[in-house]
CSV table of N, CA and C in Angstrom, one decimal:
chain,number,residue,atom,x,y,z
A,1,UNK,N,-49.7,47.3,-32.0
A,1,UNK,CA,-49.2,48.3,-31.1
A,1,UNK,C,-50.2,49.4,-31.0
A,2,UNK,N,-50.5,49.7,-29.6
A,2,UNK,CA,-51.7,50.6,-29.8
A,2,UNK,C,-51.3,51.4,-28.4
A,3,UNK,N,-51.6,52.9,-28.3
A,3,UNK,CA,-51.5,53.8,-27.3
A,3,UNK,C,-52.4,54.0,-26.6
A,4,UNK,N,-52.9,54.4,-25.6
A,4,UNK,CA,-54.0,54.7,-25.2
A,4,UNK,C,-53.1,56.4,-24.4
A,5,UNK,N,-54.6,56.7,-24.6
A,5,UNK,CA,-54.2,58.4,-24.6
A,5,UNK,C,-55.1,59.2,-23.5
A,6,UNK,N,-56.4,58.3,-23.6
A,6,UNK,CA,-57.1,58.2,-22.5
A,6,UNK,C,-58.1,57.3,-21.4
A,7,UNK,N,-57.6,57.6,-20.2
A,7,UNK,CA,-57.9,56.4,-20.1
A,7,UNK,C,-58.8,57.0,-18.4
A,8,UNK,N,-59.6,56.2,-18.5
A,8,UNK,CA,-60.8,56.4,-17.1
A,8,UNK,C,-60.0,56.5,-16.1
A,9,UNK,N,-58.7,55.8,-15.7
A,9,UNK,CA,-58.3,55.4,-14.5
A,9,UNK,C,-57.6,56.7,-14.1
A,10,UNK,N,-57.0,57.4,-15.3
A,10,UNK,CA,-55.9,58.6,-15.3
A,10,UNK,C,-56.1,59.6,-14.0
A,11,UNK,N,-55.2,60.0,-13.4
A,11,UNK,CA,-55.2,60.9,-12.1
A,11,UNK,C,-54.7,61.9,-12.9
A,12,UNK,N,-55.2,64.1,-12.2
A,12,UNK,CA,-54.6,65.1,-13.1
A,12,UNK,C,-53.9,65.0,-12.2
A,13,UNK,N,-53.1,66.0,-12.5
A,13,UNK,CA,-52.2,66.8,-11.0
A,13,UNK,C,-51.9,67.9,-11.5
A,14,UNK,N,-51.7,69.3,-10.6
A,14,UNK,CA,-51.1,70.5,-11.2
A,14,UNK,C,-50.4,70.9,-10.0
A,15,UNK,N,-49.0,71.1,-10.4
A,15,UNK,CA,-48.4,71.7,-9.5
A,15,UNK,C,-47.5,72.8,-10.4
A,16,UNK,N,-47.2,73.9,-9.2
A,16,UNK,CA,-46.8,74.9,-9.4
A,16,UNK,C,-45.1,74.7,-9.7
A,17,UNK,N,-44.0,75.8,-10.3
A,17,UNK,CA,-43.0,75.5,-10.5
A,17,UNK,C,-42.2,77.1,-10.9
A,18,UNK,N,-41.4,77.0,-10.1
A,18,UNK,CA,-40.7,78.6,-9.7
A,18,UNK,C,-39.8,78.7,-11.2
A,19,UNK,N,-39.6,79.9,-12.0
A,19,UNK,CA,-38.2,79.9,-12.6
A,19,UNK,C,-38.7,79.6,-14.2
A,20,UNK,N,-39.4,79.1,-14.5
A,20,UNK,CA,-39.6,79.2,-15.6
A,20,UNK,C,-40.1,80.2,-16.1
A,21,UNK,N,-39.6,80.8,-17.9
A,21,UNK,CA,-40.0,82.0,-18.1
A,21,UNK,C,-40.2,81.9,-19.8
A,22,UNK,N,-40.0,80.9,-20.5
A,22,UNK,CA,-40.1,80.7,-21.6
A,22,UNK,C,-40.6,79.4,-22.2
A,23,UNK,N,-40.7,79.0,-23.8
A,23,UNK,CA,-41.3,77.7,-24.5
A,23,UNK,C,-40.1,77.2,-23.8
A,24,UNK,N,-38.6,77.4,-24.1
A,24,UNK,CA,-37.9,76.0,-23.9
A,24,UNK,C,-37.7,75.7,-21.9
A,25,UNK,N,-37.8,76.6,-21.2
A,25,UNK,CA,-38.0,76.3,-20.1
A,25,UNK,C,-39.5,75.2,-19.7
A,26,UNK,N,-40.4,75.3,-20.5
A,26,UNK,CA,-41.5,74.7,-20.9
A,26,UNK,C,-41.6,73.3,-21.5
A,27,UNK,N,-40.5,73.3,-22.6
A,27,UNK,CA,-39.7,71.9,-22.2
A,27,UNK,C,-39.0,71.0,-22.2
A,28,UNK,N,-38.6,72.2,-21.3
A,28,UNK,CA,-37.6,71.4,-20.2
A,28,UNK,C,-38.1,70.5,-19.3
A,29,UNK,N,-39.1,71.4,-18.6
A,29,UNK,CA,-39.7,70.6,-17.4
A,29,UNK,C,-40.5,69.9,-17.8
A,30,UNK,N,-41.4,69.9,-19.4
A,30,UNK,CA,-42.3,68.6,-19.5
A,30,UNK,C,-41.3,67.5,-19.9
A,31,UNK,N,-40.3,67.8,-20.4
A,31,UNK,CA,-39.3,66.4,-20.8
A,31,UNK,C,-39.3,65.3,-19.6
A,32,UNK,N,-38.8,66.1,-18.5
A,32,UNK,CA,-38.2,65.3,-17.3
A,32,UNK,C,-39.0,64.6,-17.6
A,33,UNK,N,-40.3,65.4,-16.6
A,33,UNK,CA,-41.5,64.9,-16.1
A,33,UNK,C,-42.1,63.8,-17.0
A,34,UNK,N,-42.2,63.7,-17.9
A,34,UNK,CA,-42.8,63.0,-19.2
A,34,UNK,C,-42.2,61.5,-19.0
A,35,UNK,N,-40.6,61.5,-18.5
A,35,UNK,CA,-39.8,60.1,-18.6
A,35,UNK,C,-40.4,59.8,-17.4
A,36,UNK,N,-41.2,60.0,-15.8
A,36,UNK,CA,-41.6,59.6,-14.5
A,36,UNK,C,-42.3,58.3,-15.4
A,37,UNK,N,-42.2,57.0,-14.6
A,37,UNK,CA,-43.1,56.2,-14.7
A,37,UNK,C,-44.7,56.7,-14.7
A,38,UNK,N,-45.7,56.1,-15.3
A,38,UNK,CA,-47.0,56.1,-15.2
A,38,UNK,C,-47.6,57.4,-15.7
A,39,UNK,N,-46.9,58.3,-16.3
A,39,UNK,CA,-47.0,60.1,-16.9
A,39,UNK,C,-47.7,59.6,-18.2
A,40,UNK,N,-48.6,60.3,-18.8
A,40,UNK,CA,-49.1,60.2,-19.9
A,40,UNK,C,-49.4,61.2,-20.6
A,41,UNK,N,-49.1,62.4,-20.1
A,41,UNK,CA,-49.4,63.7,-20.4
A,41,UNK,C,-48.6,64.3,-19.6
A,42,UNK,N,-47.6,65.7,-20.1
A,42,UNK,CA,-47.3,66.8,-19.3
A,42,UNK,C,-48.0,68.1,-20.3
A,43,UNK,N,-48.3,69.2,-19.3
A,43,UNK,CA,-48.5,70.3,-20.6
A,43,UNK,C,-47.6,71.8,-19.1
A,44,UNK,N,-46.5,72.3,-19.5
A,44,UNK,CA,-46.4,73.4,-18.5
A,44,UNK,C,-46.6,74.5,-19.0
A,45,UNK,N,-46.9,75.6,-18.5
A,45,UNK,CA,-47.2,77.1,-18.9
A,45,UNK,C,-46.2,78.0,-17.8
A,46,UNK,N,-45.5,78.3,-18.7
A,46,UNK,CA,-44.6,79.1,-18.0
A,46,UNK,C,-44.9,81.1,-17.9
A,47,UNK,N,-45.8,81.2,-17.6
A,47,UNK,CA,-46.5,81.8,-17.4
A,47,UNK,C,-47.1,82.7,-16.2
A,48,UNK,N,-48.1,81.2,-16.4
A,48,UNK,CA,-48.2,80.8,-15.1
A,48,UNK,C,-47.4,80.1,-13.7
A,49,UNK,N,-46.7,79.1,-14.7
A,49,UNK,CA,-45.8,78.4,-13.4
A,49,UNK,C,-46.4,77.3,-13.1
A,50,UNK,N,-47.6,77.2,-14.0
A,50,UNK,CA,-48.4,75.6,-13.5
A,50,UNK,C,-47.7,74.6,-15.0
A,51,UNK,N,-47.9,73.7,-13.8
A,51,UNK,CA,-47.8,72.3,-14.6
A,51,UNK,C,-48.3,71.4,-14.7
A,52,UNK,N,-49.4,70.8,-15.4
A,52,UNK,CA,-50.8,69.6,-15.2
A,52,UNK,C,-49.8,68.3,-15.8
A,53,UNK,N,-50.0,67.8,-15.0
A,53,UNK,CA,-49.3,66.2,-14.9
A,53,UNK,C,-50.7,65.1,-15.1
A,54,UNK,N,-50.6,64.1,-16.2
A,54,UNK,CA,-51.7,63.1,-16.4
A,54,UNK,C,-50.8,61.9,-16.1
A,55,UNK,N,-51.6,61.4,-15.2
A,55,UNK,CA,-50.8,59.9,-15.0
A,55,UNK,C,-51.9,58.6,-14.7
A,56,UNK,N,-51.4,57.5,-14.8
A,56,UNK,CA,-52.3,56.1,-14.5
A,56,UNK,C,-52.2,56.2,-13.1
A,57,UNK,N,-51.3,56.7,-11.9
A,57,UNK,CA,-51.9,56.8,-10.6
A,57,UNK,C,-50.9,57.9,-10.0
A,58,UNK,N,-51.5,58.3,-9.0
A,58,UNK,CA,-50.7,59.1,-8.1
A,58,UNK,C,-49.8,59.5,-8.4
A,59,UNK,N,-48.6,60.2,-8.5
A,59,UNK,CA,-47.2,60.3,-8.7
A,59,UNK,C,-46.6,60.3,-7.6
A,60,UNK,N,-45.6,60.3,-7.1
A,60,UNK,CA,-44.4,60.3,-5.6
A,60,UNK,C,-44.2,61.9,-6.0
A,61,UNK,N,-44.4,63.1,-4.8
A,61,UNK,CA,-44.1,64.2,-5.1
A,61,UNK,C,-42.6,64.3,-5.1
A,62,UNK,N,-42.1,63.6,-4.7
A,62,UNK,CA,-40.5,63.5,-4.4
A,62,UNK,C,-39.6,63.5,-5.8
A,63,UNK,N,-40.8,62.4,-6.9
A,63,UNK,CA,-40.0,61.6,-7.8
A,63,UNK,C,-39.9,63.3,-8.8
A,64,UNK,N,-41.4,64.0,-8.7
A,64,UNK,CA,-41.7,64.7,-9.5
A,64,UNK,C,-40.8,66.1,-9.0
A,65,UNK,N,-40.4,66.3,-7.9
A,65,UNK,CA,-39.2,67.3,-7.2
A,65,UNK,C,-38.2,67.0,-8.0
A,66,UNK,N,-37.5,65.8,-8.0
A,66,UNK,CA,-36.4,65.2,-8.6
A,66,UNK,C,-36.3,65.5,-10.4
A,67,UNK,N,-37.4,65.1,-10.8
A,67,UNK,CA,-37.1,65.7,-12.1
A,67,UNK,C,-37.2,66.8,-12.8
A,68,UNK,N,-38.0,67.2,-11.9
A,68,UNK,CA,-38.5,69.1,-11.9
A,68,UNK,C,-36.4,69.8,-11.8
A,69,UNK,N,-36.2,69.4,-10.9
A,69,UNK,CA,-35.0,69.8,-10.2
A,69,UNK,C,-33.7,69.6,-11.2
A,70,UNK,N,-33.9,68.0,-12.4
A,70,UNK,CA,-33.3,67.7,-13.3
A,70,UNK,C,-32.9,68.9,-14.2
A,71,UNK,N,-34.1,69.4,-14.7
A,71,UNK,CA,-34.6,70.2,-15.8
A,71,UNK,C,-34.2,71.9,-15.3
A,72,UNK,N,-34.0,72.1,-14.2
A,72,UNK,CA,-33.2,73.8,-13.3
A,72,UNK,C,-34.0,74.5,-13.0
A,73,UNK,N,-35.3,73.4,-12.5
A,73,UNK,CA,-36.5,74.4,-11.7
A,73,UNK,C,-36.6,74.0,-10.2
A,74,UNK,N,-37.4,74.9,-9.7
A,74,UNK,CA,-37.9,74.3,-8.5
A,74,UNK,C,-39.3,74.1,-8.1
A,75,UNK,N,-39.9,72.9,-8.1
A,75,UNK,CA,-40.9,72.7,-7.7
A,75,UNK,C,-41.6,73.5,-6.2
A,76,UNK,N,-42.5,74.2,-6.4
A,76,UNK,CA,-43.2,74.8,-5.2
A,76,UNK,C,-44.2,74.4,-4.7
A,77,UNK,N,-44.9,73.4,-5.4
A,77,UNK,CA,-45.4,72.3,-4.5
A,77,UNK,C,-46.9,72.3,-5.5
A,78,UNK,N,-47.9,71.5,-5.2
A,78,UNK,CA,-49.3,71.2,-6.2
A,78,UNK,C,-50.0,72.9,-6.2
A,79,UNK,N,-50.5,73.1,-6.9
A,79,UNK,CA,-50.9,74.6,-7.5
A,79,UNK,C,-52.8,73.9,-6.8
């Protein structure tokens, strides 16, 4: 059984996210995000409001609304 953690193919993504103001707000929204197919990394900074998404390809911004939205945030779209 082996992980791979990094991988050449990996796409970043950062998008922005309204509402969050603390660690557990922080993760909350990498939880969702983390269960999306093909995620291999979340890291959010509630802070800033960004959220860098590592994935094997593209994500559906819809899927990533939907889980953002899970967690009692709102997605404001890629930072």
């Amino acid at each position: 059984m082996s992980a791979q953690t990094d991988t050449p193919a990996s796409v970043t993504t950062v998008y922005q996210v309204t509402g969050m103001s603390c660690g557990h707000c922080e993760g909350s929204v990498s939880g969702e995000i983390s269960q999306l197919p093909g995620v291999t990394s979340v890291k959010a900074v509630a802070s800033s409001g960004e959220v860098t998404v590592v994935s094997v390809a593209p994500l559906d911004d819809e899927a990533v609304r939907a889980a953002v939205d899970e967690a009692g945030f709102e997605l404001a779209g890629k930072a």
